[in-house]
Short mmCIF file of C-alpha atoms in Angstrom, two decimals:
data_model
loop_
_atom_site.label_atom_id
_atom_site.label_comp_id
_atom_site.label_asym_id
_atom_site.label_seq_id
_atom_site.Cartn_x
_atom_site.Cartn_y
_atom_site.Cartn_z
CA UNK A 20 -5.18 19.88 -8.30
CA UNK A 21 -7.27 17.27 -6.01
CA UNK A 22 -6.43 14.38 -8.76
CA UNK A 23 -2.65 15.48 -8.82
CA UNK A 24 -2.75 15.22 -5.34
CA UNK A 25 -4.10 11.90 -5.34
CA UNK A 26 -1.84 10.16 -8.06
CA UNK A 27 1.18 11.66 -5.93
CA UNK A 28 -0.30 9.89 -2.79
CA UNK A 29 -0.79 6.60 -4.53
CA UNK A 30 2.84 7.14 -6.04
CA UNK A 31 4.55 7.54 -3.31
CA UNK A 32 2.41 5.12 -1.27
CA UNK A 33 3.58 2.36 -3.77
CA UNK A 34 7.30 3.15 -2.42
CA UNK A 35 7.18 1.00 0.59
CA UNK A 36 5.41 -1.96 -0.76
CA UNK A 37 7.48 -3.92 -1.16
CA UNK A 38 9.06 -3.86 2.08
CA UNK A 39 5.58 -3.82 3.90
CA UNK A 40 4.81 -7.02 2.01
CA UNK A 41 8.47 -8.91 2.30
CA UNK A 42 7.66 -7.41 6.15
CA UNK A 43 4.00 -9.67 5.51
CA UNK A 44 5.37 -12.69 3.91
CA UNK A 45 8.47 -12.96 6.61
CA UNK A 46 5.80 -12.64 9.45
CA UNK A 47 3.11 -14.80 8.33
CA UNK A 48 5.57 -17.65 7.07
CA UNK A 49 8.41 -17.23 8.99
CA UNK A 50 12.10 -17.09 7.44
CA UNK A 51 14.33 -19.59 8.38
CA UNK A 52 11.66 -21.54 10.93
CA UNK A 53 8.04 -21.32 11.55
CA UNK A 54 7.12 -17.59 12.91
CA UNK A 55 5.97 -16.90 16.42
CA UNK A 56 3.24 -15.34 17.11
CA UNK A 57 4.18 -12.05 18.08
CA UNK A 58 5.84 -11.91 14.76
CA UNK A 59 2.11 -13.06 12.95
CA UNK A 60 0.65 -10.46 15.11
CA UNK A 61 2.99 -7.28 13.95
CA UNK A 62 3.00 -8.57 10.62
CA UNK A 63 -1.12 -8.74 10.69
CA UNK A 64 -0.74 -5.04 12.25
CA UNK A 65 1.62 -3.89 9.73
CA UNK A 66 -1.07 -4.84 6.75
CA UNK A 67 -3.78 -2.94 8.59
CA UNK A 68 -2.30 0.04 9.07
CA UNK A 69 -0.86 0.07 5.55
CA UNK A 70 -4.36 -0.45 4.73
CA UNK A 71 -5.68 2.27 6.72
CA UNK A 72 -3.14 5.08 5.10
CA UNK A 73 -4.26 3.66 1.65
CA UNK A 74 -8.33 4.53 2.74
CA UNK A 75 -7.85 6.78 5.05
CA UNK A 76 -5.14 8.83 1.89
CA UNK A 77 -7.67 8.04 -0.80
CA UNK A 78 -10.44 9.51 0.80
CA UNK A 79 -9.11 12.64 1.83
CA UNK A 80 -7.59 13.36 -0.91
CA UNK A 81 -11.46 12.60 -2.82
CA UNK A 82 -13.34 14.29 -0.05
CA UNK A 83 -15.25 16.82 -2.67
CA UNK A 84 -15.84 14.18 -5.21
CA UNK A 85 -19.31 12.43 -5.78
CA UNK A 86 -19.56 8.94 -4.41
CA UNK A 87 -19.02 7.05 -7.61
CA UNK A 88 -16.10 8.91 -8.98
CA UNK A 89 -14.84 8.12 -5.42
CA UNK A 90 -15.60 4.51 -5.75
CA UNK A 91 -13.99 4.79 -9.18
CA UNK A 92 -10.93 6.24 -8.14
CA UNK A 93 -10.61 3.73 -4.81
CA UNK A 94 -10.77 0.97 -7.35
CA UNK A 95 -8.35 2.20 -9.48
CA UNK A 96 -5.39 3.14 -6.92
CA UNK A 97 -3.98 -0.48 -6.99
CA UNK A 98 -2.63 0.30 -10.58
CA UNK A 99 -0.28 3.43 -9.63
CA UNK A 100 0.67 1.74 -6.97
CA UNK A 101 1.21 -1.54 -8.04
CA UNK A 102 3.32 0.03 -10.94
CA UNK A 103 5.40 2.11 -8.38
CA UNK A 104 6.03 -1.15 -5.94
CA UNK A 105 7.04 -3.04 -9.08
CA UNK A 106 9.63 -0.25 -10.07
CA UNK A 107 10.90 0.16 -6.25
CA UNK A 108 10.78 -3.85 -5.61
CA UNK A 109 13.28 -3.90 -9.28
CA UNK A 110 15.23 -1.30 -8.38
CA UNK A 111 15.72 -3.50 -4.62
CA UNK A 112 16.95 -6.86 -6.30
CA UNK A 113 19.66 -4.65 -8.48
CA UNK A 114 20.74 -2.76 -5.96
CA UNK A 115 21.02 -6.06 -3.32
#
């Protein structure tokens, strides 16, 4: 049940993904001119937080494990999600 529960948090954090990293890219560089920085700033504070779900997730969903299958399992929740952003970021350019 506890590894269910973490592949279904990694899937479904892999949904916004892509939009939190077009959201990074458009922040950092800018679109049609150079960003400001307010715009650097939200972008910087939208990769944190998305960065904080993803440890913050992982870990509570491993809280009874030992501390290498949690290590294990933190280094291997790029690939669900990774797979699920690619899927979602596909599904974006056919449906745009």
């Amino acid at each position: 049940m506890k590894f269910t529960a973490y592949w279904l948090f990694n899937i479904v954090l892999g949904i916004p993904t892509p939009y939190v990293l077009i959201y990074m890219i458009f922040g950092f560089y800018g679109f049609m001119a150079p960003s400001s920085t307010e715009q650097k700033y939200m972008a910087t504070g939208a990769l944190l937080l998305y960065l904080l779900v993803w440890l913050f997730g992982n870990l509570l969903t491993l809280r009874k494990e030992d501390r290498t299958t949690k290590l294990g399992m933190l280094a291997l929740s790029p690939l669900p999600i990774a797979i699920t952003a690619y899927c979602c970021f596909k599904l974006i350019a056919a449906l745009s």
